[in-house]
Amino acid sequence: MNSNLLQQHAAFKRQAASANSSSSSPSASSSKSRSEPSKKRFKPDLKSVSQNPNTFKWLKLSVDKLRKRYQKERKPISVEDLIKAVRLDLDPHEKMWLANALKENVKVEYDRERDKFAFKPAYPIHNKVDLLTILRDHYETGMGGILESDVKECLMRHEEIMTEIKEEGLLRTIRRSDKQNVLFYRDTSVEAPMEAQFQEMWNSVSVREISEQDIENYLRRVGISTMEGFNKKKRPPRRSQPRDDVMCGC
């Protein structure tokens, strides 16, 4: 038999074998794809997670942990490490909800580039000098005082530091009606010494039984008229009413 024919015959067999293998591979791959679960993009179900009664607890524990971390070290932390630090057992849906809630919290600062979170205090107070500087700035600019609760969030030893400033005579504390303490800078340069007898006279005078009208009458008798015009209510201008004869065309 011719050698060329033998070579062509062998090449034909090889081509036929390769064709059969390629035709059988799609069915195998399709069966394999059917057996394996399809990988879909993760879509968090935040609506159902928000109905979980534990969401407020997760958020509170996370913010408190960030606050305590801020008092020790001012380094941001990822939500995964935060969950481990708080010892929460959250699924991917709950973790996504917590991350979004932290981003919207006014007490939390979010670093978008590094995808990390840190506590956001009301004032950048790190030590006693920072507290005195902010108190003095508020006093000089007329902004008033600052809440003790805001200072407590920044400093671990806030009571000890406040005691030191009080002993130096540079701090005044006033308690509001809502039982919140407000801290003010005390400017000793504007305080004048007062003799004890004048202090006793001032404290002995009571005006509880005197009305505002009595005080105003007394000031007028002694020739002080600075209170005039304070408690006078201005009546709105009276609009002119249309006459009946004009309305009816008479």
mmCIF file of C-alpha atoms in Angstrom:
data_model
loop_
_atom_site.group_PDB
_atom_site.id
_atom_site.type_symbol
_atom_site.label_atom_id
_atom_site.label_comp_id
_atom_site.label_asym_id
_atom_site.label_seq_id
_atom_site.Cartn_x
_atom_site.Cartn_y
_atom_site.Cartn_z
ATOM 1 C CA MET A 1 0.000 0.000 0.000
ATOM 2 C CA ASN A 2 1.245 3.509 -0.839
ATOM 3 C CA SER A 3 2.941 5.235 2.088
ATOM 4 C CA ASN A 4 1.166 8.519 1.299
ATOM 5 C CA LEU A 5 -2.194 6.827 1.632
ATOM 6 C CA LEU A 6 -1.162 5.326 4.942
ATOM 7 C CA GLN A 7 -0.136 8.733 6.272
ATOM 8 C CA GLN A 8 -3.404 10.308 5.102
ATOM 9 C CA HIS A 9 -5.363 7.477 6.740
ATOM 10 C CA ALA A 10 -3.568 7.965 10.061
ATOM 11 C CA ALA A 11 -4.110 11.721 9.927
ATOM 12 C CA PHE A 12 -7.823 11.166 9.287
ATOM 13 C CA LYS A 13 -8.088 8.945 12.365
ATOM 14 C CA ARG A 14 -6.362 11.507 14.530
ATOM 15 C CA GLN A 15 -8.679 14.257 13.256
ATOM 16 C CA ALA A 16 -11.755 12.115 13.895
ATOM 17 C CA ALA A 17 -10.618 11.289 17.432
ATOM 18 C CA SER A 18 -10.029 14.932 18.271
ATOM 19 C CA ALA A 19 -13.454 15.867 16.911
ATOM 20 C CA ASN A 20 -15.153 13.260 19.117
ATOM 21 C CA SER A 21 -13.348 14.473 22.236
ATOM 22 C CA SER A 22 -14.277 18.118 21.575
ATOM 23 C CA SER A 23 -17.930 17.243 20.996
ATOM 24 C CA SER A 24 -18.124 15.355 24.268
ATOM 25 C CA SER A 25 -16.470 18.119 26.339
ATOM 26 C CA PRO A 26 -19.389 20.628 26.241
ATOM 27 C CA SER A 27 -21.764 18.138 27.762
ATOM 28 C CA ALA A 28 -19.282 17.358 30.495
ATOM 29 C CA SER A 29 -18.675 21.005 31.227
ATOM 30 C CA SER A 30 -22.392 21.757 31.203
ATOM 31 C CA SER A 31 -23.101 18.939 33.631
ATOM 32 C CA LYS A 32 -20.283 20.168 35.832
ATOM 33 C CA SER A 33 -21.656 23.706 35.782
ATOM 34 C CA ARG A 34 -25.082 22.405 36.701
ATOM 35 C CA SER A 35 -23.673 20.468 39.643
ATOM 36 C CA GLU A 36 -21.756 23.499 41.049
ATOM 37 C CA PRO A 37 -23.745 26.347 42.597
ATOM 38 C CA SER A 38 -23.601 29.602 40.664
ATOM 39 C CA LYS A 39 -21.658 32.429 42.290
ATOM 40 C CA LYS A 40 -23.879 35.505 42.577
ATOM 41 C CA ARG A 41 -22.941 38.995 43.720
ATOM 42 C CA PHE A 42 -23.580 39.567 47.431
ATOM 43 C CA LYS A 43 -26.577 41.801 48.098
ATOM 44 C CA PRO A 44 -27.058 42.634 51.785
ATOM 45 C CA ASP A 45 -30.594 42.473 53.117
ATOM 46 C CA LEU A 46 -30.384 45.593 55.264
ATOM 47 C CA LYS A 47 -34.142 45.995 55.593
ATOM 48 C CA SER A 48 -34.611 42.734 57.445
ATOM 49 C CA VAL A 49 -31.530 43.388 59.592
ATOM 50 C CA SER A 50 -32.869 46.797 60.663
ATOM 51 C CA GLN A 51 -35.889 45.029 62.150
ATOM 52 C CA ASN A 52 -33.624 43.056 64.467
ATOM 53 C CA PRO A 53 -34.061 44.347 68.061
ATOM 54 C CA ASN A 54 -30.323 43.901 68.722
ATOM 55 C CA THR A 55 -29.175 46.510 66.206
ATOM 56 C CA PHE A 56 -29.163 49.338 68.768
ATOM 57 C CA LYS A 57 -27.071 47.191 71.107
ATOM 58 C CA TRP A 58 -24.525 46.474 68.340
ATOM 59 C CA LEU A 59 -24.197 50.144 67.505
ATOM 60 C CA LYS A 60 -23.904 51.285 71.140
ATOM 61 C CA LEU A 61 -21.243 48.703 71.959
ATOM 62 C CA SER A 62 -19.278 49.643 68.842
ATOM 63 C CA VAL A 63 -19.361 53.402 69.532
ATOM 64 C CA ASP A 64 -18.387 52.856 73.189
ATOM 65 C CA LYS A 65 -15.474 50.708 72.058
ATOM 66 C CA LEU A 66 -14.328 53.402 69.643
ATOM 67 C CA ARG A 67 -14.552 56.003 72.423
ATOM 68 C CA LYS A 68 -12.427 53.926 74.821
ATOM 69 C CA ARG A 69 -9.971 53.233 72.030
ATOM 70 C CA TYR A 70 -9.738 56.976 71.287
ATOM 71 C CA GLN A 71 -8.806 57.702 74.906
ATOM 72 C CA LYS A 72 -5.873 55.246 74.690
ATOM 73 C CA GLU A 73 -4.759 55.387 71.060
ATOM 74 C CA ARG A 74 -6.076 57.545 68.243
ATOM 75 C CA LYS A 75 -5.813 55.013 65.431
ATOM 76 C CA PRO A 76 -8.775 54.113 63.196
ATOM 77 C CA ILE A 77 -9.964 50.526 63.041
ATOM 78 C CA SER A 78 -11.733 48.420 60.418
ATOM 79 C CA VAL A 79 -15.248 47.150 60.986
ATOM 80 C CA GLU A 80 -13.989 43.555 61.027
ATOM 81 C CA ASP A 81 -11.497 44.284 63.809
ATOM 82 C CA LEU A 82 -14.104 46.328 65.656
ATOM 83 C CA ILE A 83 -16.554 43.414 65.604
ATOM 84 C CA LYS A 84 -13.841 41.134 66.989
ATOM 85 C CA ALA A 85 -12.966 43.643 69.712
ATOM 86 C CA VAL A 86 -16.600 43.965 70.792
ATOM 87 C CA ARG A 87 -17.015 40.176 70.469
ATOM 88 C CA LEU A 88 -20.051 40.257 68.243
ATOM 89 C CA ASP A 89 -21.164 37.307 66.135
ATOM 90 C CA LEU A 90 -22.570 38.929 62.986
ATOM 91 C CA ASP A 91 -23.316 37.498 59.561
ATOM 92 C CA PRO A 92 -22.360 39.408 56.364
ATOM 93 C CA HIS A 93 -25.751 41.167 56.236
ATOM 94 C CA GLU A 94 -25.478 42.358 59.842
ATOM 95 C CA LYS A 95 -21.853 43.431 59.370
ATOM 96 C CA MET A 96 -22.842 45.563 56.382
ATOM 97 C CA TRP A 97 -25.657 47.150 58.399
ATOM 98 C CA LEU A 98 -23.276 48.007 61.246
ATOM 99 C CA ALA A 99 -20.770 49.572 58.837
ATOM 100 C CA ASN A 100 -23.455 51.794 57.297
ATOM 101 C CA ALA A 101 -24.786 52.777 60.730
ATOM 102 C CA LEU A 102 -21.299 53.769 61.898
ATOM 103 C CA LYS A 103 -20.805 55.921 58.793
ATOM 104 C CA GLU A 104 -23.964 57.889 59.603
ATOM 105 C CA ASN A 105 -23.256 58.260 63.342
ATOM 106 C CA VAL A 106 -22.283 61.781 64.439
ATOM 107 C CA LYS A 107 -19.863 60.381 67.032
ATOM 108 C CA VAL A 108 -17.904 58.371 64.470
ATOM 109 C CA GLU A 109 -15.401 59.568 61.884
ATOM 110 C CA TYR A 110 -15.089 57.440 58.738
ATOM 111 C CA ASP A 111 -11.882 57.243 56.702
ATOM 112 C CA ARG A 112 -13.115 56.463 53.206
ATOM 113 C CA GLU A 113 -9.670 55.795 51.734
ATOM 114 C CA ARG A 114 -8.687 53.209 54.319
ATOM 115 C CA ASP A 115 -12.256 52.072 55.079
ATOM 116 C CA LYS A 116 -11.716 52.484 58.831
ATOM 117 C CA PHE A 117 -13.541 54.085 61.718
ATOM 118 C CA ALA A 118 -12.524 56.255 64.698
ATOM 119 C CA PHE A 119 -14.297 58.107 67.479
ATOM 120 C CA LYS A 120 -15.163 61.742 66.767
ATOM 121 C CA PRO A 121 -15.160 63.845 69.962
ATOM 122 C CA ALA A 122 -16.794 67.246 70.326
ATOM 123 C CA TYR A 123 -13.408 68.876 71.028
ATOM 124 C CA PRO A 124 -9.807 67.804 70.301
ATOM 125 C CA ILE A 125 -8.861 67.469 73.958
ATOM 126 C CA HIS A 126 -5.945 65.168 74.715
ATOM 127 C CA ASN A 127 -4.599 66.544 77.984
ATOM 128 C CA LYS A 128 -4.869 69.317 80.560
ATOM 129 C CA VAL A 129 -3.268 71.936 78.306
ATOM 130 C CA ASP A 130 -5.803 71.265 75.529
ATOM 131 C CA LEU A 131 -8.696 71.623 77.968
ATOM 132 C CA LEU A 132 -7.412 74.934 79.319
ATOM 133 C CA THR A 133 -6.801 76.240 75.802
ATOM 134 C CA ILE A 134 -10.349 75.457 74.656
ATOM 135 C CA LEU A 135 -11.883 76.915 77.825
ATOM 136 C CA ARG A 136 -9.866 80.110 77.374
ATOM 137 C CA ASP A 137 -10.782 80.368 73.692
ATOM 138 C CA HIS A 138 -14.481 79.994 74.501
ATOM 139 C CA TYR A 139 -14.177 82.686 77.148
ATOM 140 C CA GLU A 140 -12.305 85.177 74.947
ATOM 141 C CA THR A 141 -14.598 84.679 71.934
ATOM 142 C CA GLY A 142 -17.811 84.820 73.978
ATOM 143 C CA MET A 143 -18.818 81.236 73.210
ATOM 144 C CA GLY A 144 -19.462 80.415 76.864
ATOM 145 C CA GLY A 145 -18.625 77.086 78.463
ATOM 146 C CA ILE A 146 -18.393 73.466 77.387
ATOM 147 C CA LEU A 147 -20.211 70.432 78.725
ATOM 148 C CA GLU A 148 -18.406 68.195 81.175
ATOM 149 C CA SER A 149 -19.830 65.175 79.328
ATOM 150 C CA ASP A 150 -17.927 66.240 76.185
ATOM 151 C CA VAL A 151 -14.700 66.439 78.177
ATOM 152 C CA LYS A 152 -15.383 63.036 79.705
ATOM 153 C CA GLU A 153 -15.509 61.480 76.233
ATOM 154 C CA CYS A 154 -12.017 62.756 75.440
ATOM 155 C CA LEU A 155 -10.074 62.123 78.660
ATOM 156 C CA MET A 156 -9.828 59.035 80.832
ATOM 157 C CA ARG A 157 -8.704 61.098 83.869
ATOM 158 C CA HIS A 158 -11.082 63.991 83.288
ATOM 159 C CA GLU A 159 -12.071 64.319 86.978
ATOM 160 C CA GLU A 160 -8.455 64.402 88.098
ATOM 161 C CA ILE A 161 -7.549 66.996 85.467
ATOM 162 C CA MET A 162 -10.569 69.147 86.344
ATOM 163 C CA THR A 163 -9.610 69.041 90.014
ATOM 164 C CA GLU A 164 -6.111 70.265 89.175
ATOM 165 C CA ILE A 165 -7.503 73.194 87.168
ATOM 166 C CA LYS A 166 -9.943 74.081 89.967
ATOM 167 C CA GLU A 167 -7.123 74.113 92.501
ATOM 168 C CA GLU A 168 -5.312 76.566 90.240
ATOM 169 C CA GLY A 169 -8.390 78.804 90.331
ATOM 170 C CA LEU A 170 -8.958 78.682 86.563
ATOM 171 C CA LEU A 171 -12.186 76.670 86.372
ATOM 172 C CA ARG A 172 -15.775 77.460 87.299
ATOM 173 C CA THR A 173 -18.537 74.852 87.142
ATOM 174 C CA ILE A 174 -22.256 75.609 86.825
ATOM 175 C CA ARG A 175 -24.995 72.976 86.990
ATOM 176 C CA ARG A 176 -27.846 73.461 84.539
ATOM 177 C CA SER A 177 -31.502 72.659 85.096
ATOM 178 C CA ASP A 178 -31.073 69.425 83.122
ATOM 179 C CA LYS A 179 -28.373 68.379 85.647
ATOM 180 C CA GLN A 180 -25.558 68.801 83.137
ATOM 181 C CA ASN A 181 -22.372 70.465 84.349
ATOM 182 C CA VAL A 182 -20.973 73.298 82.232
ATOM 183 C CA LEU A 183 -17.296 74.244 82.533
ATOM 184 C CA PHE A 184 -16.213 77.887 82.235
ATOM 185 C CA TYR A 185 -12.815 79.498 82.197
ATOM 186 C CA ARG A 186 -12.285 81.671 85.275
ATOM 187 C CA ASP A 187 -10.504 84.925 84.513
ATOM 188 C CA THR A 188 -9.026 85.972 87.831
ATOM 189 C CA SER A 189 -7.670 89.221 86.349
ATOM 190 C CA VAL A 190 -11.155 90.777 86.233
ATOM 191 C CA GLU A 191 -12.190 89.733 89.732
ATOM 192 C CA ALA A 192 -12.093 92.448 92.401
ATOM 193 C CA PRO A 193 -11.882 91.622 96.109
ATOM 194 C CA MET A 194 -15.043 92.375 98.065
ATOM 195 C CA GLU A 195 -15.138 93.018 101.798
ATOM 196 C CA ALA A 196 -17.134 90.580 103.896
ATOM 197 C CA GLN A 197 -19.595 93.202 105.190
ATOM 198 C CA PHE A 198 -20.660 94.123 101.653
ATOM 199 C CA GLN A 199 -21.088 90.471 100.766
ATOM 200 C CA GLU A 200 -23.321 89.987 103.792
ATOM 201 C CA MET A 201 -25.386 93.046 102.866
ATOM 202 C CA TRP A 202 -25.824 91.782 99.302
ATOM 203 C CA ASN A 203 -26.897 88.334 100.424
ATOM 204 C CA SER A 204 -29.310 89.731 103.022
ATOM 205 C CA VAL A 205 -31.378 91.625 100.450
ATOM 206 C CA SER A 206 -34.322 89.617 99.129
ATOM 207 C CA VAL A 207 -36.462 90.596 96.156
ATOM 208 C CA ARG A 208 -38.669 87.515 95.987
ATOM 209 C CA GLU A 209 -41.771 89.393 97.190
ATOM 210 C CA ILE A 210 -41.207 92.357 94.869
ATOM 211 C CA SER A 211 -42.788 92.249 91.439
ATOM 212 C CA GLU A 212 -41.221 93.567 88.261
ATOM 213 C CA GLN A 213 -43.710 96.470 88.274
ATOM 214 C CA ASP A 214 -42.605 97.470 91.778
ATOM 215 C CA ILE A 215 -38.974 97.446 90.679
ATOM 216 C CA GLU A 216 -39.781 99.556 87.644
ATOM 217 C CA ASN A 217 -41.721 102.100 89.781
ATOM 218 C CA TYR A 218 -38.830 102.355 92.228
ATOM 219 C CA LEU A 219 -36.326 102.969 89.434
ATOM 220 C CA ARG A 220 -38.547 105.764 88.066
ATOM 221 C CA ARG A 221 -38.763 107.419 91.503
ATOM 222 C CA VAL A 222 -34.995 107.549 91.804
ATOM 223 C CA GLY A 223 -34.638 108.894 88.266
ATOM 224 C CA ILE A 224 -33.528 105.719 86.459
ATOM 225 C CA SER A 225 -35.450 105.191 83.260
ATOM 226 C CA THR A 226 -33.242 102.655 81.467
ATOM 227 C CA MET A 227 -35.951 99.996 81.644
ATOM 228 C CA GLU A 228 -38.400 102.011 79.590
ATOM 229 C CA GLY A 229 -39.469 100.253 76.450
ATOM 230 C CA PHE A 230 -38.416 96.735 77.467
ATOM 231 C CA ASN A 231 -41.731 95.136 78.363
ATOM 232 C CA LYS A 232 -43.916 97.194 76.078
ATOM 233 C CA LYS A 233 -45.717 95.062 73.562
ATOM 234 C CA LYS A 234 -46.141 96.645 70.190
ATOM 235 C CA ARG A 235 -49.578 96.270 68.800
ATOM 236 C CA PRO A 236 -49.809 95.319 65.154
ATOM 237 C CA PRO A 237 -50.964 98.165 62.902
ATOM 238 C CA ARG A 238 -54.696 98.240 62.523
ATOM 239 C CA ARG A 239 -55.814 97.591 59.009
ATOM 240 C CA SER A 240 -58.415 99.936 57.631
ATOM 241 C CA GLN A 241 -61.699 98.187 57.027
ATOM 242 C CA PRO A 242 -63.522 98.914 53.763
ATOM 243 C CA ARG A 243 -66.646 101.018 54.194
ATOM 244 C CA ASP A 244 -69.980 99.429 53.507
ATOM 245 C CA ASP A 245 -71.028 102.224 51.198
ATOM 246 C CA VAL A 246 -67.903 101.690 49.085
ATOM 247 C CA MET A 247 -68.434 97.939 48.954
ATOM 248 C CA CYS A 248 -72.039 98.264 47.920
ATOM 249 C CA GLY A 249 -71.331 101.069 45.490
ATOM 250 C CA CYS A 250 -73.565 103.626 47.223
#
